[in-house]
Short mmCIF file of C-alpha atoms in Angstrom, two decimals:
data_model
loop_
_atom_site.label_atom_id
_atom_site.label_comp_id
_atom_site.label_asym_id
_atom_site.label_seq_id
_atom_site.Cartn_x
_atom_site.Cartn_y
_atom_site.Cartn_z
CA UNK A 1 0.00 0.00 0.00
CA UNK A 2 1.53 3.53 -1.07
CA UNK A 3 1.38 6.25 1.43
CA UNK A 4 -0.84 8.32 -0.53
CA UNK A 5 -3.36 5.08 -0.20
CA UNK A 6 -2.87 4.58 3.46
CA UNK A 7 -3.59 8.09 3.99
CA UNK A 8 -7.03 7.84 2.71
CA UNK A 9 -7.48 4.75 4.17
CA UNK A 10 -6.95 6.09 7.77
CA UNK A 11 -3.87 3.34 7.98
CA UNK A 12 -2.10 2.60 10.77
CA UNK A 13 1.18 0.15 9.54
CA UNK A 14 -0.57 -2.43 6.86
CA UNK A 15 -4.02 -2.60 9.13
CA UNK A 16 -6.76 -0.19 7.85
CA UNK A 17 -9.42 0.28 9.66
CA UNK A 18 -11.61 0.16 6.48
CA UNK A 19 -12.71 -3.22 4.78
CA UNK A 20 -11.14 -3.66 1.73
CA UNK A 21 -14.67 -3.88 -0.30
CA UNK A 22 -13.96 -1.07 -3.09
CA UNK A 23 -10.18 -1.74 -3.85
CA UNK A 24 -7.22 1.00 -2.26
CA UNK A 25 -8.43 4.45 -3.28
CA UNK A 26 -6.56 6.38 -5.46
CA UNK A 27 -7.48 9.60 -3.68
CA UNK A 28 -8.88 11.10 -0.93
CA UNK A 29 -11.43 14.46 -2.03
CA UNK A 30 -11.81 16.75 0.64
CA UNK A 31 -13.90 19.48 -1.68
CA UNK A 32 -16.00 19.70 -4.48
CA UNK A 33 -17.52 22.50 -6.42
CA UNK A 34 -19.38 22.31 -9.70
CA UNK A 35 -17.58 19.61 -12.01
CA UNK A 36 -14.25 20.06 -10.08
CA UNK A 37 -12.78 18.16 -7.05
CA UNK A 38 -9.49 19.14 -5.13
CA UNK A 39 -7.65 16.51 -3.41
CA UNK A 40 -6.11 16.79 -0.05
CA UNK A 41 -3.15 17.88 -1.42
CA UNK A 42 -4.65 20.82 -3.44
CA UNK A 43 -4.45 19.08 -6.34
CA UNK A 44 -7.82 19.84 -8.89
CA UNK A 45 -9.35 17.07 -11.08
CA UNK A 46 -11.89 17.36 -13.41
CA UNK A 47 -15.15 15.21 -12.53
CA UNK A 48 -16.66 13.04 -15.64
CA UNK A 49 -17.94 10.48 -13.78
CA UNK A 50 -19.68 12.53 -11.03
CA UNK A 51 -19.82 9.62 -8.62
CA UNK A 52 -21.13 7.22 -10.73
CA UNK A 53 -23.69 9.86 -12.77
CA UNK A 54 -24.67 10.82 -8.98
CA UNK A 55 -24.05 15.16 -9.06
CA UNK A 56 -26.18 15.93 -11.94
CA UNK A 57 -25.72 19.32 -11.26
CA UNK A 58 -22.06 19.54 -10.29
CA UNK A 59 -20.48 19.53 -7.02
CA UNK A 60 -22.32 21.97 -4.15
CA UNK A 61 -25.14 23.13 -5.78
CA UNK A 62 -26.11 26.42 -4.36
CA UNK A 63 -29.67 25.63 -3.95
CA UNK A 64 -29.38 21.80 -3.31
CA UNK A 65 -26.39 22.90 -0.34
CA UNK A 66 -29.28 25.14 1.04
CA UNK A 67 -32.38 22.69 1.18
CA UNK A 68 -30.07 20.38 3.09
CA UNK A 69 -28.95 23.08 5.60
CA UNK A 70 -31.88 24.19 6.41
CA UNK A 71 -33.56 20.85 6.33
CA UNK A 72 -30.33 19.80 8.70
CA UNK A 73 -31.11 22.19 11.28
CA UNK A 74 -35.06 21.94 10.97
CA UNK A 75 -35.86 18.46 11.22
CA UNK A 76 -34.03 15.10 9.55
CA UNK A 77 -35.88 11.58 10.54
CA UNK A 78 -38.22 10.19 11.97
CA UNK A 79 -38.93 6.82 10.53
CA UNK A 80 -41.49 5.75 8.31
CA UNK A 81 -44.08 5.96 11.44
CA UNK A 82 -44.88 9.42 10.37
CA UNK A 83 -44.92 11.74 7.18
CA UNK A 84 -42.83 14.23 6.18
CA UNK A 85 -43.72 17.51 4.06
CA UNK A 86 -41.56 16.26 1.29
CA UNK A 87 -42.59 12.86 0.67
CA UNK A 88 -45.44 13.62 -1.17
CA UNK A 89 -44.55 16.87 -3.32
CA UNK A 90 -41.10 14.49 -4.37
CA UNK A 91 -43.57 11.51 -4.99
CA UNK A 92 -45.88 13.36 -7.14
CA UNK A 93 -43.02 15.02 -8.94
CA UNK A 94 -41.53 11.77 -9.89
CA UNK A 95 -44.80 10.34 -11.19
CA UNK A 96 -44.99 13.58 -13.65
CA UNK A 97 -41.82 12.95 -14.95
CA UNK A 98 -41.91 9.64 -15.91
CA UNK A 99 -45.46 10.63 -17.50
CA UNK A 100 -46.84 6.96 -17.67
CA UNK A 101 -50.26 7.38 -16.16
CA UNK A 102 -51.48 7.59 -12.63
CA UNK A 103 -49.07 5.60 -10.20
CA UNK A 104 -47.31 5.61 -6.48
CA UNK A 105 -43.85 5.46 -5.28
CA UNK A 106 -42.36 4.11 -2.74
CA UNK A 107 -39.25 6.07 -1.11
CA UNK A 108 -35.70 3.60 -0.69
CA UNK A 109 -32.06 4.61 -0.07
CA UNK A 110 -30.17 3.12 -3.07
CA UNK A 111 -30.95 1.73 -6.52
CA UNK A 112 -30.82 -1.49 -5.49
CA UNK A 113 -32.88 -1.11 -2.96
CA UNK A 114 -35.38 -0.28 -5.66
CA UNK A 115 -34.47 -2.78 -7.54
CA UNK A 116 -35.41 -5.56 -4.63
CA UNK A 117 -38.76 -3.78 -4.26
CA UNK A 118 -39.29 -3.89 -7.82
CA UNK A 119 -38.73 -8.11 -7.81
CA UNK A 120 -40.87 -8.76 -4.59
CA UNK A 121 -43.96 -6.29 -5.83
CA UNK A 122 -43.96 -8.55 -8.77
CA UNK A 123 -43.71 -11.65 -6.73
CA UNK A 124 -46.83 -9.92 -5.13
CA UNK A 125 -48.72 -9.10 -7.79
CA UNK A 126 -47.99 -12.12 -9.99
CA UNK A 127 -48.55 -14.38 -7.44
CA UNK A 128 -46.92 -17.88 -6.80
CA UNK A 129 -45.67 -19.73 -9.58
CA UNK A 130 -45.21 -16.97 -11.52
CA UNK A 131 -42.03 -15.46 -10.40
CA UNK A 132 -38.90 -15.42 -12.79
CA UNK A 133 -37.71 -12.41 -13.18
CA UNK A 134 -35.84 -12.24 -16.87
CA UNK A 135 -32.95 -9.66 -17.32
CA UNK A 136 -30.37 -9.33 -20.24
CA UNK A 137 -26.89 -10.66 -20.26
CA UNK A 138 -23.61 -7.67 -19.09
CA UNK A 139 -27.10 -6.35 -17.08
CA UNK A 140 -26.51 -4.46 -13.61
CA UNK A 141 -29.09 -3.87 -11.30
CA UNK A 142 -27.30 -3.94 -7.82
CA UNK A 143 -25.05 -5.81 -5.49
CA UNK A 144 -28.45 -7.17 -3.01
CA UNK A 145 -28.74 -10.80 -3.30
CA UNK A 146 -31.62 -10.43 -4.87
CA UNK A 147 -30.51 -8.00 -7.52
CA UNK A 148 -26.97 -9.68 -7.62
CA UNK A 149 -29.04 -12.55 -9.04
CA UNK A 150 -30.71 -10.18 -11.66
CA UNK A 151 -27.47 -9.19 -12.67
CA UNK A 152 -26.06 -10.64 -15.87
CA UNK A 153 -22.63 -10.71 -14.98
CA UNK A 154 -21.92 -14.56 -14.14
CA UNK A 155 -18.64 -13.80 -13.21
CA UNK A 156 -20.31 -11.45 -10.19
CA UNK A 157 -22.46 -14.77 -9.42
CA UNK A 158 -19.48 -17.36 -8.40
CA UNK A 159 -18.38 -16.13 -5.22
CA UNK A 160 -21.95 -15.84 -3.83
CA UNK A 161 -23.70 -19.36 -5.01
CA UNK A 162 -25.93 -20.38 -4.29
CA UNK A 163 -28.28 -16.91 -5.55
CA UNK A 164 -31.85 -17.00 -5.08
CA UNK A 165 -33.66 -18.73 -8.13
CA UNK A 166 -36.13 -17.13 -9.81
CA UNK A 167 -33.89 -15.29 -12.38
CA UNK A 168 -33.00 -15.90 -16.22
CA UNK A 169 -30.86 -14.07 -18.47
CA UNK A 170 -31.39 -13.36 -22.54
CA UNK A 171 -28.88 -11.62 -24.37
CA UNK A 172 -29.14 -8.22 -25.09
CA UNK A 173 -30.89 -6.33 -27.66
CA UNK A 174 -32.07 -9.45 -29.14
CA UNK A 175 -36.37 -9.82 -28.89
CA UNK A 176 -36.49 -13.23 -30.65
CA UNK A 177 -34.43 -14.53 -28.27
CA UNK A 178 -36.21 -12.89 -25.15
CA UNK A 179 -39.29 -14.04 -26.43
CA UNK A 180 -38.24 -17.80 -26.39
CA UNK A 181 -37.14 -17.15 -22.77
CA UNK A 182 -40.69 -15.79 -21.58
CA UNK A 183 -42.60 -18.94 -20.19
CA UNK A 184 -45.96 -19.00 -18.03
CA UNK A 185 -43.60 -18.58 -14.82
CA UNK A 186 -41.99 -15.56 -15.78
CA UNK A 187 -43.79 -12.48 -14.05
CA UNK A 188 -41.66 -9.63 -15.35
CA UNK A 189 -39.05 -8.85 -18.10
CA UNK A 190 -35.97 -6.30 -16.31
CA UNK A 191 -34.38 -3.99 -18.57
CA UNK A 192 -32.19 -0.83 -18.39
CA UNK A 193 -32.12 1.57 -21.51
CA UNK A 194 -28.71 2.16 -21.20
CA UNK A 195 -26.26 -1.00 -19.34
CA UNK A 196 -24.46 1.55 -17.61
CA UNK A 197 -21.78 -0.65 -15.92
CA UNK A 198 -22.15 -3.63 -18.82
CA UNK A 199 -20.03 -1.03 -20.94
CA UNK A 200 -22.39 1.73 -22.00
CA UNK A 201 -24.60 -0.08 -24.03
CA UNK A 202 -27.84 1.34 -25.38
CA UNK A 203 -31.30 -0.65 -26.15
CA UNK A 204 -32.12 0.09 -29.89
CA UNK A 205 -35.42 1.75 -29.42
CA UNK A 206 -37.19 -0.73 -31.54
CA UNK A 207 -36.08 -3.46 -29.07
CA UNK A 208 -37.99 -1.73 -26.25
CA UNK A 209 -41.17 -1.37 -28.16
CA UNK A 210 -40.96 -5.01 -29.13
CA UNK A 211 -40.44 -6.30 -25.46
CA UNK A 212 -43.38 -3.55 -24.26
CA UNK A 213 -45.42 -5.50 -27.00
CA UNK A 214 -44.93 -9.20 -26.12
CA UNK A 215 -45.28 -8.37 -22.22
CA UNK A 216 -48.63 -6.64 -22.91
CA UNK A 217 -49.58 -9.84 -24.99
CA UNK A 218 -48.69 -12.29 -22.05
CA UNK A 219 -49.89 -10.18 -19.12
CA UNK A 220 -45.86 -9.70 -17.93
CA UNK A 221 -44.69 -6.60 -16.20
CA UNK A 222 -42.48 -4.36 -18.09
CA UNK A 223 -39.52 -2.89 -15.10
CA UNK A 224 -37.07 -0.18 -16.64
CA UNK A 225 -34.09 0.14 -14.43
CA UNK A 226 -33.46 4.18 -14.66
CA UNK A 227 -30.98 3.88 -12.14
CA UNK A 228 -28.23 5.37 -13.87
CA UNK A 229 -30.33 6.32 -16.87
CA UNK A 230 -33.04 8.96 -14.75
CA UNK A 231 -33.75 12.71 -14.34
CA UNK A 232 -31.99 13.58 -17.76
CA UNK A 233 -28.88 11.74 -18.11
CA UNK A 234 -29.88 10.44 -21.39
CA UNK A 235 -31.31 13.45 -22.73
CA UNK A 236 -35.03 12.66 -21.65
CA UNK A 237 -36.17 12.90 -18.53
CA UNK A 238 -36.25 8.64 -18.36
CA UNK A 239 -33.96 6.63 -21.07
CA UNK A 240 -37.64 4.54 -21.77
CA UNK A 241 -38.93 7.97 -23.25
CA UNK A 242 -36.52 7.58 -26.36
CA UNK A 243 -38.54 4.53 -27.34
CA UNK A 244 -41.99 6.22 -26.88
CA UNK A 245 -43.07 3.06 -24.45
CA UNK A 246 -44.72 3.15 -21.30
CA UNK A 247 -43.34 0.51 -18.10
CA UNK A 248 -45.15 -0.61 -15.42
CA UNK A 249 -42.68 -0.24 -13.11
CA UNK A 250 -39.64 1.98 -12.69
CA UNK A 251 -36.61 2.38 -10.21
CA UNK A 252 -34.59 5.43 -10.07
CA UNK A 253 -31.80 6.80 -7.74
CA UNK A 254 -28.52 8.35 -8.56
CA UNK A 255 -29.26 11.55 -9.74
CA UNK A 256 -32.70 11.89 -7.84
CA UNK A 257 -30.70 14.18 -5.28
CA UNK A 258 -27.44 15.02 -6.38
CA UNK A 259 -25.37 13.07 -3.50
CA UNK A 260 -27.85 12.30 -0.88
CA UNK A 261 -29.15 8.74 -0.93
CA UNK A 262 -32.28 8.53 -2.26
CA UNK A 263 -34.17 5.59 -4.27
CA UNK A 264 -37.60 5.42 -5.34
CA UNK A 265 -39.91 2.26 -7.04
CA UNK A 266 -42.90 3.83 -9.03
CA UNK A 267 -45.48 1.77 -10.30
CA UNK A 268 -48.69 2.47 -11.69
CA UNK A 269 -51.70 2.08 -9.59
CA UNK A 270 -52.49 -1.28 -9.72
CA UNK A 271 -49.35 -2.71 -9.38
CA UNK A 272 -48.49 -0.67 -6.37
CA UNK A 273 -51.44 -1.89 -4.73
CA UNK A 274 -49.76 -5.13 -4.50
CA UNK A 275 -47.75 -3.99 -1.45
CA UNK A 276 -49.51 -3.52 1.52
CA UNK A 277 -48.67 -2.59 5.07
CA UNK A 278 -45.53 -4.77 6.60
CA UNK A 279 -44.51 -5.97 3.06
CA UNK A 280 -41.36 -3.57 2.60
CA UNK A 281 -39.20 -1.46 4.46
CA UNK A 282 -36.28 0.57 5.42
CA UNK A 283 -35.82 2.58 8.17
CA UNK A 284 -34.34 5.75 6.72
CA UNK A 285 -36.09 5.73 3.49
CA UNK A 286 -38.01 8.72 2.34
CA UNK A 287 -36.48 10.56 5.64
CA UNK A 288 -36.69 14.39 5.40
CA UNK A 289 -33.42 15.25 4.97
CA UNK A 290 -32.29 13.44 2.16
CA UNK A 291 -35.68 14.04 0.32
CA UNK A 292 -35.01 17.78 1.02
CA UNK A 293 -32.04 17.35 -1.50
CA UNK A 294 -33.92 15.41 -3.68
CA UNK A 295 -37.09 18.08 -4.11
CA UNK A 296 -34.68 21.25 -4.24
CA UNK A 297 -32.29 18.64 -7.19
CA UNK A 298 -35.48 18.22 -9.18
CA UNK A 299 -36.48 21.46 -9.19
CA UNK A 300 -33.37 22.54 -10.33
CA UNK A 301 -33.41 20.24 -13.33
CA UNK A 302 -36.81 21.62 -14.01
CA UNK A 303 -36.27 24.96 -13.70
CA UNK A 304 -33.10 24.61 -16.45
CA UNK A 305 -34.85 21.90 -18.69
CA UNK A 306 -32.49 19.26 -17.72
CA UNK A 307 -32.95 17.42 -21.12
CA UNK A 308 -32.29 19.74 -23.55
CA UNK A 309 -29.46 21.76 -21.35
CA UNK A 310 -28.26 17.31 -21.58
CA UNK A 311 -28.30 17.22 -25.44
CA UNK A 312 -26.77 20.78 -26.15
CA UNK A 313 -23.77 19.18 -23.62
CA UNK A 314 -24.10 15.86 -24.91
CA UNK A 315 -23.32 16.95 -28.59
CA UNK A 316 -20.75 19.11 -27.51
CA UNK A 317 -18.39 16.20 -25.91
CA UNK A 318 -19.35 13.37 -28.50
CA UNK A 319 -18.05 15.66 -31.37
CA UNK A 320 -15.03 16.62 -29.77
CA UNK A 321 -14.36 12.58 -28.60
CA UNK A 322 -15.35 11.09 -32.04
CA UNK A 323 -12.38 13.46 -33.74
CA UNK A 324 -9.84 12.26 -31.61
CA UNK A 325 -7.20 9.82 -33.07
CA UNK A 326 -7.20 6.50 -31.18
CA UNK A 327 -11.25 6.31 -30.76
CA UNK A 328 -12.88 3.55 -32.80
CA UNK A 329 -16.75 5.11 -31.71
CA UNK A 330 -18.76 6.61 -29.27
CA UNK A 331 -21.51 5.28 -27.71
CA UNK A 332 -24.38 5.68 -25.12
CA UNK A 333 -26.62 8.16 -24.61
CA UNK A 334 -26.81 11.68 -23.32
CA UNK A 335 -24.28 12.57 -20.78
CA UNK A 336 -23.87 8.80 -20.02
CA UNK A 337 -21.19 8.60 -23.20
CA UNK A 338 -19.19 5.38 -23.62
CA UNK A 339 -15.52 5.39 -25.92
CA UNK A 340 -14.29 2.64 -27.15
CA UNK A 341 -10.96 3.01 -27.97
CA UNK A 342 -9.01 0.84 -30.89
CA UNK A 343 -5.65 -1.54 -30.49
CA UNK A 344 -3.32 1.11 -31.26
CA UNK A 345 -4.25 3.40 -28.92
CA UNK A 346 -4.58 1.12 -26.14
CA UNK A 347 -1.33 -0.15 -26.90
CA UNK A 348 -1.15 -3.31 -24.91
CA UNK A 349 -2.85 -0.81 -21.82
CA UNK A 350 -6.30 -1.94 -20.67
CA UNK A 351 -9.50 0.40 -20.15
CA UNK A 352 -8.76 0.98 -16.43
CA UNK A 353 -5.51 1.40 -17.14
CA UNK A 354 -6.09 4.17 -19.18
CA UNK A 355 -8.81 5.79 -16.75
CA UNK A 356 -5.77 5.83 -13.83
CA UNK A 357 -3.78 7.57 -16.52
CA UNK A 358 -6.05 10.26 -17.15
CA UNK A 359 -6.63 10.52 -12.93
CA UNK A 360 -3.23 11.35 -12.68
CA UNK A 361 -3.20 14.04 -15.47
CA UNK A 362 -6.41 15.55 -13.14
CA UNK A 363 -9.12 14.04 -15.29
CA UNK A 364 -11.85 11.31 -13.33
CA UNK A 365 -13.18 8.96 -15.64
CA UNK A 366 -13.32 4.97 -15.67
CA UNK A 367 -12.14 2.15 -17.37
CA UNK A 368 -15.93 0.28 -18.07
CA UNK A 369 -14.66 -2.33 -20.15
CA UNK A 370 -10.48 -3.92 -21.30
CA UNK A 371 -11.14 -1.38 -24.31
CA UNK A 372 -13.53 1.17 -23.91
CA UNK A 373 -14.25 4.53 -20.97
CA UNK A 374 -17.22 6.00 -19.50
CA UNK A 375 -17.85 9.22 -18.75
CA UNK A 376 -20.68 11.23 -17.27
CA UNK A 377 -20.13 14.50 -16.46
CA UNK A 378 -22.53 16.81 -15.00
CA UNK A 379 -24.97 18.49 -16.77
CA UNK A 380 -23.35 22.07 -15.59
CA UNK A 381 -19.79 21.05 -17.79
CA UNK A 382 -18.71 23.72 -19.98
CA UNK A 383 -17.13 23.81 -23.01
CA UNK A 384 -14.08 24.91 -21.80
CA UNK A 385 -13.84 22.00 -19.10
CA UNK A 386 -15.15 19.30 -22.02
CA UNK A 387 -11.87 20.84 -24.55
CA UNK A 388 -9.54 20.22 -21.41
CA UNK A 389 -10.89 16.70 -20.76
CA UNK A 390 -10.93 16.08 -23.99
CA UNK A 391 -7.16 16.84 -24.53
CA UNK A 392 -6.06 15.05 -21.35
CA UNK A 393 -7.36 11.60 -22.86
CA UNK A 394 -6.18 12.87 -26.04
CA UNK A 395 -2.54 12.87 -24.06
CA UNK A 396 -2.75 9.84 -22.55
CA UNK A 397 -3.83 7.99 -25.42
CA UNK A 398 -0.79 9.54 -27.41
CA UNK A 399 1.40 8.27 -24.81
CA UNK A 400 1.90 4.59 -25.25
CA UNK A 401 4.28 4.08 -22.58
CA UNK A 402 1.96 6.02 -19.55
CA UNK A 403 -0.11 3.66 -17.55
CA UNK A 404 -1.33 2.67 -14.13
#
């Protein structure tokens, strides 16, 4: 361990006093503002990755900064045995959004959180013996047992086996194939528009209408994972919007409130009636405080139409990426861009390697796949800060010899 990683591990002589779950950090942030980061050696980095498409609107948003301080010294939980005066303004600002009829949501702390509410309300509403839950292969839809088993990542699988059963996995993109998968067990099909950490990958918009069509046709419920994909990262407020289909279920978190933990599971009415009293929970979920970030974040993506102010960025950084030597295409959606890079510029380096390249040239990024980057900036990036991005990968991709 290097003494810049034992320092922001809290070290003391080769014990930490951290579990080693996430790897040795590379750095230890100590502020943020907009789509910049200083270290605590004063070094700045640019942030294009925004903890993992977390601070939509840059680091310390003024008005996001204030909700929580005031909320902070007001009032911050006090368990799901009561309301709060946010739950239901947040709640009925999320159903407008996604725009798929009248439906309800139910208030988590993480994505997959709402993605293991998402598998038991169909257990629920399905009933027994129809259960399986059918996902698409490099799929990620949380690290929960649950979820871990909805994954389709095998390799993710092996040291946990046995997962829960109940899950199946169809490659991706490909509708003949999800339609031989769909028997009379199977109560819902699992799909993100974008696979976010399966390397940037979008559904082809036909795709989605095809699933919508066959689950309609076999009375199976449609879930979009808009984990990653939600409140404008895409370009649309939801990634499902680009396809012009309605779900019946969606989970969202990430960008919901710009760094506090918040997850949500909407479904439309019928569907949410499946959950009654006693049938999920979590004790800080939908507590003031965190929802007090997430009303003042949405308004603020309201307030500067989020999705357009997402494509007018979005074109900005895909023209300058596609003209840079070294990149074979760029892919994604929105601000949630994928690069994959070709042979010669990776030059025996791997995608990570190149992402801890860039880090130490100032620029936070990561290596998604062996040969391709993802980056998702915030929505606030300028053009200035997308040219000097843009020329630090250009650098390190014109540097065979500089790796991790």
């Amino acid at each position: 361990m290097s003494a810049e990683q034992a320092a922001a591990w809290g070290a003391t002589g080769d014990h930490s006093p951290l579990m080693n779950n996430y790897g040795s950090p590379p750095r230890l942030f100590v502020k943020g503002q907009g789509a910049e980061l200083w270290d605590d050696h004063g070094t700045r980095h640019l942030d294009f990755l925004c903890g993992l498409a977390v601070t939509s609107l840059g680091h310390s948003d003024p008005a996001v900064a204030k909700a929580i301080a005031e909320q902070a010294a007001t009032l911050t939980h006090t368990s799901n045995l009561f309301a709060n005066e946010h739950q239901a303004p947040v709640a009925e600002r999320i159903s407008e959004l996604i725009d798929c009829g009248s439906g309800q949501v139910l208030f988590q702390n993480s994505g997959a959180e709402a993605n293991e509410a998402a598998i038991k309300i169909t257990r629920k509403y399905q009933g027994r013996g129809r259960h399986v839950v059918v996902s698409a292969m490099r799929s990620f839809h949380g690290r929960t047992l649950a979820t871990l088993a909805a994954t389709g990542q095998p390799e993710k699988h092996e040291p946990f086996q046995p997962l829960p059963e109940g899950f199946r996995h169809v490659a991706w993109n490909d509708l003949d194939e999800l339609e031989r998968a769909l028997g009379p067990e199977v109560g819902a099909v699992l799909l993100e528009p974008v696979q976010g950490e399966g390397g940037v990958n979008a559904a082809d918009p036909a795709y989605l209408q095809g699933v919508r069509a066959i689950c309609d046709e076999r009375g199976i419920l449609l879930i979009l994972d808009e984990i990653q994909t939600g409140f404008a990262r895409t370009g649309e407020w939801f990634g499902f919007q680009h396809a012009g289909i309605a779900p019946d279920v969606v989970t969202v978190a990430k960008g919901i409130a710009n760094g506090m933990p918040v997850g949500a599971l909407w479904a439309r009415d019928d569907v949410a009636a499946a959950f009654g009293p006693g049938d999920h929970g979590s004790t800080f979920a939908g507590q003031a405080l965190a929802l007090a970030a997430a009303r003042a974040t949405i308004e603020r993506y309201v307030e500067m139409d989020a999705p357009a102010h997402v494509r007018d960025r979005s074109a900005v950084l895909r023209t300058r990426l596609s003209a840079l030597d070294g990149v074979d295409h760029v892919r994604g959606s929105g601000l949630l861009v994928g690069v994959e890079l070709t042979p010669g510029a990776l030059a025996g380096r791997t995608g990570p390697e190149i992402a801890r390249a860039c880090l130490d040239r100032g620029l936070i990024l990561n290596g998604i796949t062996p040969t391709a980057l993802r980056l998702a900036p915030p929505f606030i990036v300028t053009d200035q800060q997308i040219d000097e991005a843009v020329g630090i990968i250009e650098a390190v991709l014109s540097t065979p010899t500089e790796a991790a």
